[in-house]
PDB file of C-alpha atoms and ligand atoms in Angstrom:
ATOM      1  CA  UNK Z   1      -0.119  -0.043   0.063  1.00  0.00           C
ATOM      2  CA  UNK Z   2       1.326   3.016  -0.758  1.00  0.00           C
ATOM      3  CA  UNK Z   3       0.553   6.014   1.768  1.00  0.00           C
ATOM      4  CA  UNK Z   4       1.451   9.656   2.235  1.00  0.00           C
ATOM      5  CA  UNK Z   5       3.821  10.558   4.945  1.00  0.00           C
ATOM      6  CA  UNK Z   6       5.322  13.716   5.660  1.00  0.00           C
ATOM      7  CA  UNK Z   7       5.525  14.988   1.972  1.00  0.00           C
ATOM      8  CA  UNK Z   8       6.317  12.008   0.077  1.00  0.00           C
ATOM      9  CA  UNK Z   9       3.866   8.873  -1.192  1.00  0.00           C
ATOM     10  CA  UNK Z  10       5.901   5.641   0.295  1.00  0.00           C
ATOM     11  CA  UNK Z  11       5.349   2.260   0.967  1.00  0.00           C
ATOM     12  CA  UNK Z  12       3.246   1.691   4.443  1.00  0.00           C
ATOM     13  CA  UNK Z  13       5.819  -0.549   5.615  1.00  0.00           C
ATOM     14  CA  UNK Z  14       8.470   2.363   5.375  1.00  0.00           C
ATOM     15  CA  UNK Z  15       6.622   4.630   7.822  1.00  0.00           C
ATOM     16  CA  UNK Z  16       8.723   5.494  10.589  1.00  0.00           C
ATOM     17  CA  UNK Z  17       6.907   7.711  13.578  1.00  0.00           C
ATOM     18  CA  UNK Z  18       8.936   8.553  16.407  1.00  0.00           C
ATOM     19  CA  UNK Z  19       7.639   6.987  19.693  1.00  0.00           C
ATOM     20  CA  UNK Z  20       8.071  10.511  21.135  1.00  0.00           C
ATOM     21  CA  UNK Z  21       5.442  11.829  18.428  1.00  0.00           C
ATOM     22  CA  UNK Z  22       2.554  14.058  20.201  1.00  0.00           C
ATOM     23  CA  UNK Z  23      -0.008  11.868  18.276  1.00  0.00           C
ATOM     24  CA  UNK Z  24       1.082   8.927  19.976  1.00  0.00           C
ATOM     25  CA  UNK Z  25       1.553  10.367  23.350  1.00  0.00           C
ATOM     26  CA  UNK Z  26      -0.995  12.060  24.150  1.00  0.00           C
ATOM     27  CA  UNK Z  27      -3.424  12.165  21.016  1.00  0.00           C
ATOM     28  CA  UNK Z  28      -2.303  15.423  20.144  1.00  0.00           C
ATOM     29  CA  UNK Z  29      -3.639  16.014  16.563  1.00  0.00           C
ATOM     30  CA  UNK Z  30      -6.720  16.069  14.469  1.00  0.00           C
ATOM     31  CA  UNK Z  31      -7.790  13.588  11.474  1.00  0.00           C
ATOM     32  CA  UNK Z  32     -10.109  13.643   8.763  1.00  0.00           C
ATOM     33  CA  UNK Z  33     -11.985  10.375   6.915  1.00  0.00           C
ATOM     34  CA  UNK Z  34     -13.360  11.383   3.298  1.00  0.00           C
ATOM     35  CA  UNK Z  35     -15.171   8.776   0.878  1.00  0.00           C
ATOM     36  CA  UNK Z  36     -14.334   8.722  -2.539  1.00  0.00           C
ATOM     37  CA  UNK Z  37     -16.070   7.185  -5.802  1.00  0.00           C
ATOM     38  CA  UNK Z  38     -13.974   6.794  -9.189  1.00  0.00           C
ATOM     39  CA  UNK Z  39     -11.047   9.023  -8.201  1.00  0.00           C
ATOM     40  CA  UNK Z  40     -12.907  11.919  -6.777  1.00  0.00           C
ATOM     41  CA  UNK Z  41     -13.416  12.752  -2.900  1.00  0.00           C
ATOM     42  CA  UNK Z  42     -16.975  13.390  -1.995  1.00  0.00           C
ATOM     43  CA  UNK Z  43     -17.452  16.723   0.105  1.00  0.00           C
ATOM     44  CA  UNK Z  44     -14.064  17.763  -0.505  1.00  0.00           C
ATOM     45  CA  UNK Z  45     -14.780  21.349   0.067  1.00  0.00           C
ATOM     46  CA  UNK Z  46     -16.344  20.751   3.721  1.00  0.00           C
ATOM     47  CA  UNK Z  47     -13.592  18.373   4.776  1.00  0.00           C
ATOM     48  CA  UNK Z  48     -11.143  20.932   3.574  1.00  0.00           C
ATOM     49  CA  UNK Z  49     -12.781  23.447   5.837  1.00  0.00           C
ATOM     50  CA  UNK Z  50     -13.592  21.095   8.972  1.00  0.00           C
ATOM     51  CA  UNK Z  51      -9.620  20.321   8.790  1.00  0.00           C
ATOM     52  CA  UNK Z  52      -8.661  23.672   8.707  1.00  0.00           C
ATOM     53  CA  UNK Z  53     -10.888  24.225  11.418  1.00  0.00           C
ATOM     54  CA  UNK Z  54      -9.328  21.771  13.524  1.00  0.00           C
ATOM     55  CA  UNK Z  55      -6.020  22.639  12.884  1.00  0.00           C
ATOM     56  CA  UNK Z  56      -6.948  26.188  13.854  1.00  0.00           C
ATOM     57  CA  UNK Z  57      -8.753  25.053  16.990  1.00  0.00           C
ATOM     58  CA  UNK Z  58      -5.779  22.961  18.166  1.00  0.00           C
ATOM     59  CA  UNK Z  59      -3.272  25.764  16.969  1.00  0.00           C
ATOM     60  CA  UNK Z  60      -1.524  23.778  14.709  1.00  0.00           C
ATOM     61  CA  UNK Z  61      -0.450  26.248  11.554  1.00  0.00           C
ATOM     62  CA  UNK Z  62       2.183  24.750   9.723  1.00  0.00           C
ATOM     63  CA  UNK Z  63       0.049  23.051   7.285  1.00  0.00           C
ATOM     64  CA  UNK Z  64      -1.542  23.850   4.090  1.00  0.00           C
ATOM     65  CA  UNK Z  65      -4.718  22.183   4.036  1.00  0.00           C
ATOM     66  CA  UNK Z  66      -5.673  22.704   0.392  1.00  0.00           C
ATOM     67  CA  UNK Z  67      -2.303  21.479  -0.948  1.00  0.00           C
ATOM     68  CA  UNK Z  68      -2.590  18.068   1.668  1.00  0.00           C
ATOM     69  CA  UNK Z  69      -5.927  17.572   0.260  1.00  0.00           C
ATOM     70  CA  UNK Z  70      -4.602  17.234  -3.442  1.00  0.00           C
ATOM     71  CA  UNK Z  71      -1.954  14.955  -2.350  1.00  0.00           C
ATOM     72  CA  UNK Z  72      -4.343  12.667  -0.424  1.00  0.00           C
ATOM     73  CA  UNK Z  73      -6.565  12.376  -3.493  1.00  0.00           C
ATOM     74  CA  UNK Z  74      -3.464  11.549  -5.584  1.00  0.00           C
ATOM     75  CA  UNK Z  75      -3.106   8.300  -3.147  1.00  0.00           C
ATOM     76  CA  UNK Z  76      -6.279   7.162  -4.977  1.00  0.00           C
ATOM     77  CA  UNK Z  77      -4.682   6.337  -8.171  1.00  0.00           C
ATOM     78  CA  UNK Z  78      -1.530   4.941  -6.810  1.00  0.00           C
ATOM     79  CA  UNK Z  79      -3.161   2.394  -4.879  1.00  0.00           C
ATOM     80  CA  UNK Z  80      -5.547   1.533  -7.576  1.00  0.00           C
ATOM     81  CA  UNK Z  81      -8.509   2.970  -6.390  1.00  0.00           C
ATOM     82  CA  UNK Z  82      -9.462   5.182  -8.846  1.00  0.00           C
ATOM     83  CA  UNK Z  83     -12.370   3.106  -9.855  1.00  0.00           C
ATOM     84  CA  UNK Z  84     -15.243   2.191  -7.725  1.00  0.00           C
ATOM     85  CA  UNK Z  85     -15.943   3.129  -3.686  1.00  0.00           C
ATOM     86  CA  UNK Z  86     -12.860   4.031  -1.652  1.00  0.00           C
ATOM     87  CA  UNK Z  87     -12.236   6.035   1.486  1.00  0.00           C
ATOM     88  CA  UNK Z  88      -9.356   8.100   2.769  1.00  0.00           C
ATOM     89  CA  UNK Z  89      -7.937   8.587   6.104  1.00  0.00           C
ATOM     90  CA  UNK Z  90      -5.901  11.765   7.234  1.00  0.00           C
ATOM     91  CA  UNK Z  91      -4.299  12.718  10.547  1.00  0.00           C
ATOM     92  CA  UNK Z  92      -2.057  15.654  11.088  1.00  0.00           C
ATOM     93  CA  UNK Z  93      -0.617  15.951  14.975  1.00  0.00           C
ATOM     94  CA  UNK Z  94       1.791  18.184  16.262  1.00  0.00           C
ATOM     95  CA  UNK Z  95       4.955  16.175  15.715  1.00  0.00           C
ATOM     96  CA  UNK Z  96       7.722  14.572  17.511  1.00  0.00           C
ATOM     97  CA  UNK Z  97       9.603  16.361  20.634  1.00  0.00           C
ATOM     98  CA  UNK Z  98      10.521  15.398  23.975  1.00  0.00           C
ATOM     99  CA  UNK Z  99       7.347  14.864  26.397  1.00  0.00           C
ATOM    100  CA  UNK Z 100       5.945  17.967  28.226  1.00  0.00           C
ATOM    101  CA  UNK Z 101       2.428  18.958  28.140  1.00  0.00           C
ATOM    102  CA  UNK Z 102       2.901  22.705  26.422  1.00  0.00           C
ATOM    103  CA  UNK Z 103       3.734  23.075  22.545  1.00  0.00           C
ATOM    104  CA  UNK Z 104       7.394  21.977  21.772  1.00  0.00           C
ATOM    105  CA  UNK Z 105       9.518  24.204  20.108  1.00  0.00           C
ATOM    106  CA  UNK Z 106       8.090  26.287  17.212  1.00  0.00           C
ATOM    107  CA  UNK Z 107      10.768  24.678  14.689  1.00  0.00           C
ATOM    108  CA  UNK Z 108       8.727  21.141  15.564  1.00  0.00           C
ATOM    109  CA  UNK Z 109       7.456  19.821  12.426  1.00  0.00           C
ATOM    110  CA  UNK Z 110       3.722  18.362  12.322  1.00  0.00           C
ATOM    111  CA  UNK Z 111       3.635  14.706  11.522  1.00  0.00           C
ATOM    112  CA  UNK Z 112       1.371  14.232   8.415  1.00  0.00           C
ATOM    113  CA  UNK Z 113      -0.307  10.641   7.268  1.00  0.00           C
ATOM    114  CA  UNK Z 114      -2.589   9.543   4.618  1.00  0.00           C
ATOM    115  CA  UNK Z 115      -3.651   6.331   3.506  1.00  0.00           C
ATOM    116  CA  UNK Z 116      -6.557   4.969   1.090  1.00  0.00           C
ATOM    117  CA  UNK Z 117      -8.318   1.832   1.400  1.00  0.00           C
ATOM    118  CA  UNK Z 118     -11.173   0.155  -0.752  1.00  0.00           C
ATOM    119  CA  UNK Z 119     -14.744   1.096   0.991  1.00  0.00           C
ATOM    120  CA  UNK Z 120     -17.506  -1.517   1.030  1.00  0.00           C
ATOM    121  CA  UNK Z 121     -20.857   0.556   1.268  1.00  0.00           C
ATOM    122  CA  UNK Z 122     -22.761  -1.424   4.165  1.00  0.00           C
ATOM    123  CA  UNK Z 123     -25.368  -2.438   1.674  1.00  0.00           C
ATOM    124  CA  UNK Z 124     -26.767  -4.544   4.420  1.00  0.00           C
ATOM    125  CA  UNK Z 125     -27.136  -2.352   7.243  1.00  0.00           C
ATOM    126  CA  UNK Z 126     -29.211   0.256   4.887  1.00  0.00           C
ATOM    127  CA  UNK Z 127     -31.204  -2.316   3.700  1.00  0.00           C
ATOM    128  CA  UNK Z 128     -32.462  -3.989   7.205  1.00  0.00           C
ATOM    129  CA  UNK Z 129     -31.579  -1.188   9.516  1.00  0.00           C
ATOM    130  CA  UNK Z 130     -29.529  -1.569  12.787  1.00  0.00           C
ATOM    131  CA  UNK Z 131     -29.511  -1.614  16.441  1.00  0.00           C
ATOM    132  CA  UNK Z 132     -27.783   0.912  18.674  1.00  0.00           C
ATOM    133  CA  UNK Z 133     -27.544   0.768  22.280  1.00  0.00           C
ATOM    134  CA  UNK Z 134     -27.572   4.133  24.695  1.00  0.00           C
ATOM    135  CA  UNK Z 135     -24.458   5.141  26.526  1.00  0.00           C
ATOM    136  CA  UNK Z 136     -23.648   8.201  28.655  1.00  0.00           C
ATOM    137  CA  UNK Z 137     -21.444  10.619  26.740  1.00  0.00           C
ATOM    138  CA  UNK Z 138     -18.447  10.983  28.478  1.00  0.00           C
ATOM    139  CA  UNK Z 139     -16.451  12.992  26.237  1.00  0.00           C
ATOM    140  CA  UNK Z 140     -15.003  16.325  26.752  1.00  0.00           C
ATOM    141  CA  UNK Z 141     -16.275  19.917  26.165  1.00  0.00           C
ATOM    142  CA  UNK Z 142     -14.800  20.286  22.430  1.00  0.00           C
ATOM    143  CA  UNK Z 143     -16.543  17.631  20.635  1.00  0.00           C
ATOM    144  CA  UNK Z 144     -16.423  20.290  17.699  1.00  0.00           C
ATOM    145  CA  UNK Z 145     -12.854  19.583  17.020  1.00  0.00           C
ATOM    146  CA  UNK Z 146     -12.198  15.971  15.158  1.00  0.00           C
ATOM    147  CA  UNK Z 147      -9.361  15.508  17.512  1.00  0.00           C
ATOM    148  CA  UNK Z 148      -7.501  12.069  17.613  1.00  0.00           C
ATOM    149  CA  UNK Z 149      -8.763  11.696  21.170  1.00  0.00           C
ATOM    150  CA  UNK Z 150     -11.516   9.409  20.887  1.00  0.00           C
ATOM    151  CA  UNK Z 151     -11.151   7.189  23.791  1.00  0.00           C
ATOM    152  CA  UNK Z 152     -14.626   7.632  25.320  1.00  0.00           C
ATOM    153  CA  UNK Z 153     -16.363   6.961  21.483  1.00  0.00           C
ATOM    154  CA  UNK Z 154     -14.019   3.901  21.564  1.00  0.00           C
ATOM    155  CA  UNK Z 155     -15.222   2.682  24.661  1.00  0.00           C
ATOM    156  CA  UNK Z 156     -18.802   3.467  23.723  1.00  0.00           C
ATOM    157  CA  UNK Z 157     -18.538   1.594  20.477  1.00  0.00           C
ATOM    158  CA  UNK Z 158     -16.589  -1.504  22.013  1.00  0.00           C
ATOM    159  CA  UNK Z 159     -19.843  -1.571  24.312  1.00  0.00           C
ATOM    160  CA  UNK Z 160     -22.227  -1.365  21.069  1.00  0.00           C
ATOM    161  CA  UNK Z 161     -19.968  -4.451  19.571  1.00  0.00           C
ATOM    162  CA  UNK Z 162     -20.261  -6.176  22.978  1.00  0.00           C
ATOM    163  CA  UNK Z 163     -24.279  -5.582  22.674  1.00  0.00           C
ATOM    164  CA  UNK Z 164     -24.206  -6.954  18.939  1.00  0.00           C
ATOM    165  CA  UNK Z 165     -25.036  -3.378  18.150  1.00  0.00           C
ATOM    166  CA  UNK Z 166     -23.882  -0.990  15.202  1.00  0.00           C
ATOM    167  CA  UNK Z 167     -23.495   2.068  17.474  1.00  0.00           C
ATOM    168  CA  UNK Z 168     -23.704   3.708  20.520  1.00  0.00           C
ATOM    169  CA  UNK Z 169     -25.813   6.814  20.982  1.00  0.00           C
ATOM    170  CA  UNK Z 170     -24.268   9.210  23.367  1.00  0.00           C
ATOM    171  CA  UNK Z 171     -26.471  10.935  25.982  1.00  0.00           C
ATOM    172  CA  UNK Z 172     -25.767  13.980  28.150  1.00  0.00           C
ATOM    173  CA  UNK Z 173     -27.827  15.963  30.509  1.00  0.00           C
ATOM    174  CA  UNK Z 174     -30.780  13.730  29.545  1.00  0.00           C
ATOM    175  CA  UNK Z 175     -30.228  14.879  25.577  1.00  0.00           C
ATOM    176  CA  UNK Z 176     -28.929  12.534  22.757  1.00  0.00           C
ATOM    177  CA  UNK Z 177     -25.889  14.204  21.357  1.00  0.00           C
ATOM    178  CA  UNK Z 178     -24.730  12.128  18.610  1.00  0.00           C
ATOM    179  CA  UNK Z 179     -23.220   8.606  17.862  1.00  0.00           C
ATOM    180  CA  UNK Z 180     -19.954   7.026  18.917  1.00  0.00           C
ATOM    181  CA  UNK Z 181     -19.093   8.003  15.146  1.00  0.00           C
ATOM    182  CA  UNK Z 182     -21.880   9.066  13.653  1.00  0.00           C
ATOM    183  CA  UNK Z 183     -24.783  11.907  14.041  1.00  0.00           C
ATOM    184  CA  UNK Z 184     -27.999  10.785  14.363  1.00  0.00           C
ATOM    185  CA  UNK Z 185     -31.502  12.171  13.298  1.00  0.00           C
ATOM    186  CA  UNK Z 186     -35.046  11.591  14.866  1.00  0.00           C
ATOM    187  CA  UNK Z 187     -38.324  11.973  12.675  1.00  0.00           C
ATOM    188  CA  UNK Z 188     -41.482  13.111  14.339  1.00  0.00           C
ATOM    189  CA  UNK Z 189     -44.509  13.649  12.416  1.00  0.00           C
ATOM    190  CA  UNK Z 190     -42.582  13.540   8.907  1.00  0.00           C
ATOM    191  CA  UNK Z 191     -39.824  16.234  10.328  1.00  0.00           C
ATOM    192  CA  UNK Z 192     -35.996  15.543  10.468  1.00  0.00           C
ATOM    193  CA  UNK Z 193     -34.807  16.779  13.830  1.00  0.00           C
ATOM    194  CA  UNK Z 194     -30.811  17.160  14.175  1.00  0.00           C
ATOM    195  CA  UNK Z 195     -28.736  18.367  17.164  1.00  0.00           C
ATOM    196  CA  UNK Z 196     -27.708  21.878  16.509  1.00  0.00           C
ATOM    197  CA  UNK Z 197     -24.141  22.440  15.985  1.00  0.00           C
ATOM    198  CA  UNK Z 198     -22.511  23.189  19.307  1.00  0.00           C
ATOM    199  CA  UNK Z 199     -19.517  22.387  21.380  1.00  0.00           C
ATOM    200  CA  UNK Z 200     -21.087  19.393  22.000  1.00  0.00           C
ATOM    201  CA  UNK Z 201     -21.080  17.477  18.609  1.00  0.00           C
ATOM    202  CA  UNK Z 202     -18.861  17.008  15.790  1.00  0.00           C
ATOM    203  CA  UNK Z 203     -20.087  19.367  12.652  1.00  0.00           C
ATOM    204  CA  UNK Z 204     -20.790  15.917  10.492  1.00  0.00           C
ATOM    205  CA  UNK Z 205     -20.151  16.210   7.043  1.00  0.00           C
ATOM    206  CA  UNK Z 206     -22.789  13.836   5.820  1.00  0.00           C
ATOM    207  CA  UNK Z 207     -25.516  15.720   8.303  1.00  0.00           C
ATOM    208  CA  UNK Z 208     -25.023  19.041   6.222  1.00  0.00           C
ATOM    209  CA  UNK Z 209     -25.631  16.865   3.095  1.00  0.00           C
ATOM    210  CA  UNK Z 210     -28.906  15.168   4.428  1.00  0.00           C
ATOM    211  CA  UNK Z 211     -30.203  18.771   5.336  1.00  0.00           C
ATOM    212  CA  UNK Z 212     -29.478  19.780   1.991  1.00  0.00           C
ATOM    213  CA  UNK Z 213     -31.361  16.563   0.807  1.00  0.00           C
ATOM    214  CA  UNK Z 214     -34.482  17.470   2.942  1.00  0.00           C
ATOM    215  CA  UNK Z 215     -34.939  20.929   1.421  1.00  0.00           C
ATOM    216  CA  UNK Z 216     -34.746  19.333  -2.017  1.00  0.00           C
ATOM    217  CA  UNK Z 217     -37.400  17.323  -0.984  1.00  0.00           C
ATOM    218  CA  UNK Z 218     -39.518  19.675   0.598  1.00  0.00           C
ATOM    219  CA  UNK Z 219     -38.797  17.833   4.073  1.00  0.00           C
ATOM    220  CA  UNK Z 220     -39.348  19.974   7.042  1.00  0.00           C
ATOM    221  CA  UNK Z 221     -36.062  19.823   9.663  1.00  0.00           C
ATOM    222  CA  UNK Z 222     -35.926  21.417  13.010  1.00  0.00           C
ATOM    223  CA  UNK Z 223     -32.740  21.734  15.091  1.00  0.00           C
ATOM    224  CA  UNK Z 224     -32.899  20.838  18.516  1.00  0.00           C
ATOM    225  CA  UNK Z 225     -31.330  18.511  20.898  1.00  0.00           C
ATOM    226  CA  UNK Z 226     -33.906  15.275  21.403  1.00  0.00           C
ATOM    227  CA  UNK Z 227     -34.440  14.226  25.074  1.00  0.00           C
ATOM    228  CA  UNK Z 228     -33.523  10.568  25.498  1.00  0.00           C
ATOM    229  CA  UNK Z 229     -37.052  10.326  26.919  1.00  0.00           C
ATOM    230  CA  UNK Z 230     -38.692  11.652  23.841  1.00  0.00           C
ATOM    231  CA  UNK Z 231     -36.844   8.968  21.646  1.00  0.00           C
ATOM    232  CA  UNK Z 232     -39.514   6.277  21.422  1.00  0.00           C
ATOM    233  CA  UNK Z 233     -42.124   8.982  20.405  1.00  0.00           C
ATOM    234  CA  UNK Z 234     -39.990   9.097  17.236  1.00  0.00           C
ATOM    235  CA  UNK Z 235     -41.330   7.518  14.378  1.00  0.00           C
ATOM    236  CA  UNK Z 236     -37.982   7.176  12.788  1.00  0.00           C
ATOM    237  CA  UNK Z 237     -34.152   7.400  14.261  1.00  0.00           C
ATOM    238  CA  UNK Z 238     -31.075   7.394  11.312  1.00  0.00           C
ATOM    239  CA  UNK Z 239     -27.683   7.502  11.586  1.00  0.00           C
ATOM    240  CA  UNK Z 240     -25.323   9.564   9.425  1.00  0.00           C
ATOM    241  CA  UNK Z 241     -21.649   9.416   8.314  1.00  0.00           C
ATOM    242  CA  UNK Z 242     -19.144   9.380   5.775  1.00  0.00           C
ATOM    243  CA  UNK Z 243     -18.692   5.797   5.718  1.00  0.00           C
ATOM    244  CA  UNK Z 244     -22.441   5.102   7.587  1.00  0.00           C
ATOM    245  CA  UNK Z 245     -24.354   6.906   5.097  1.00  0.00           C
ATOM    246  CA  UNK Z 246     -27.774   7.075   5.878  1.00  0.00           C
ATOM    247  CA  UNK Z 247     -28.496   4.314   8.417  1.00  0.00           C
ATOM    248  CA  UNK Z 248     -32.068   3.419   9.306  1.00  0.00           C
ATOM    249  CA  UNK Z 249     -32.085   2.527  13.215  1.00  0.00           C
ATOM    250  CA  UNK Z 250     -34.677  -0.249  13.653  1.00  0.00           C
ATOM    251  CA  UNK Z 251     -33.620  -0.957  17.580  1.00  0.00           C
ATOM    252  CA  UNK Z 252     -32.577   0.898  20.477  1.00  0.00           C
ATOM    253  CA  UNK Z 253     -31.669  -1.238  23.517  1.00  0.00           C
ATOM    254  CA  UNK Z 254     -34.531  -3.823  23.985  1.00  0.00           C
ATOM    255  CA  UNK Z 255     -37.238  -1.680  22.475  1.00  0.00           C
ATOM    256  CA  UNK Z 256     -37.796  -1.210  18.577  1.00  0.00           C
ATOM    257  CA  UNK Z 257     -38.534   1.787  16.650  1.00  0.00           C
ATOM    258  CA  UNK Z 258     -41.368   1.973  14.747  1.00  0.00           C
ATOM    259  CA  UNK Z 259     -42.702  -1.246  13.310  1.00  0.00           C
ATOM    260  CA  UNK Z 260     -38.936  -2.701  13.564  1.00  0.00           C
ATOM    261  CA  UNK Z 261     -37.841  -1.974   9.601  1.00  0.00           C
ATOM    262  CA  UNK Z 262     -36.576   0.877   8.315  1.00  0.00           C
ATOM    263  CA  UNK Z 263     -39.073   3.965   7.919  1.00  0.00           C
ATOM    264  CA  UNK Z 264     -39.975   5.563   4.598  1.00  0.00           C
ATOM    265  CA  UNK Z 265     -38.115   9.286   5.513  1.00  0.00           C
ATOM    266  CA  UNK Z 266     -35.047   7.170   6.131  1.00  0.00           C
ATOM    267  CA  UNK Z 267     -35.340   5.322   2.912  1.00  0.00           C
ATOM    268  CA  UNK Z 268     -35.991   8.133   1.052  1.00  0.00           C
ATOM    269  CA  UNK Z 269     -32.801   9.939   2.033  1.00  0.00           C
ATOM    270  CA  UNK Z 270     -30.818   7.109   1.716  1.00  0.00           C
ATOM    271  CA  UNK Z 271     -31.956   6.731  -2.116  1.00  0.00           C
ATOM    272  CA  UNK Z 272     -31.202  10.541  -2.392  1.00  0.00           C
ATOM    273  CA  UNK Z 273     -27.976  10.214  -0.650  1.00  0.00           C
ATOM    274  CA  UNK Z 274     -26.911   7.109  -3.053  1.00  0.00           C
ATOM    275  CA  UNK Z 275     -27.292   9.180  -6.008  1.00  0.00           C
ATOM    276  CA  UNK Z 276     -25.309  11.855  -5.314  1.00  0.00           C
ATOM    277  CA  UNK Z 277     -21.970  12.258  -7.566  1.00  0.00           C
ATOM    278  CA  UNK Z 278     -18.571  13.486  -5.420  1.00  0.00           C
ATOM    279  CA  UNK Z 279     -18.701  16.946  -5.419  1.00  0.00           C
TER     280      UNK Z 279
HETATM  281  N1  LIG E   1     -20.056  12.053  14.873  1.00  0.00           N
HETATM  282  C1  LIG E   1     -18.597  11.434  15.342  1.00  0.00           C
HETATM  283  C2  LIG E   1     -18.302  11.784  16.468  1.00  0.00           C
HETATM  284  C3  LIG E   1     -18.082  11.173  14.129  1.00  0.00           C
HETATM  285  O1  LIG E   1     -16.801  10.877  14.791  1.00  0.00           O
HETATM  286  C4  LIG E   1     -18.402  11.357  12.884  1.00  0.00           C
HETATM  287  C5  LIG E   1     -17.228  10.550  11.729  1.00  0.00           C
HETATM  288  O2  LIG E   1     -16.304  10.382  12.053  1.00  0.00           O
HETATM  289  C6  LIG E   1     -19.468  11.701  12.718  1.00  0.00           C
HETATM  290  C7  LIG E   1     -20.187  12.274  13.647  1.00  0.00           C
HETATM  291  C8  LIG E   1     -20.007  11.873  11.223  1.00  0.00           C
HETATM  292  O3  LIG E   1     -19.115  12.895  10.762  1.00  0.00           O
HETATM  293  P1  LIG E   1     -19.249  12.847   8.650  1.00  0.00           P
HETATM  294  O4  LIG E   1     -20.498  13.085   8.407  1.00  0.00           O
HETATM  295  O5  LIG E   1     -18.241  14.019   8.679  1.00  0.00           O
HETATM  296  O6  LIG E   1     -18.573  11.959   8.625  1.00  0.00           O
END
């Protein structure tokens, strides 16, 4: 596999990262995951903006996000991924320096790593819907930064896997924020309800795309946090994410959503989502 590492395309086996790298030591970095089709990245502008915002938020300044995305896109042909669905992973850390909490010397170069791999669209899950579980949201107060610090998400998702579920919906102060690696929407009387963009959720790019699709389809949208107690009143629930797409939820813990099959709103949005071209 050819990967991108600190300015060069090299074989993955030749990547050498220092044990002093602050990504390894502190999770001091940010990342992005984007989807591709036939060599073109979906929502490139949105990913570019979000990466720039994340870098700004954690004060890594020595990276040109635009040039970087061009290099990331270049991974697709180099890995025989310029036909069909693929995904790219990109991360930037504050670089390698002797361990201290405060930022290292200004001459420390960020570490940049990106790879591309094939992507299998989750067709069976889209068709059948998935189970989720509810877990406490134990994350920090800047969930709007796509940082490498995903330990609470990892633990919540592991709990989901152990419960035979696809995802954990996170609950803070009695309200559902999002999934461990996806955004969430609830449908009440035909209206799609999503959490507002605050410090408590990641600004999900698929969520934005879905809201645009709702507008195109004339479907009403409301933006407010859904109380966990109101979840059973929802006609439908669904997840949204770069690799998740629009995924109907049919079970939450031990109760069934609607009649236990993917609902019409999620199905309509999934169909519209699948018809989108990279842009
Ligand atoms: N929320 C969290 C916590 C995530 O980690 C992700 C994706 O990784 C999302 C939401 C969905 O974001 P996007 O649609 O940009 O993939």
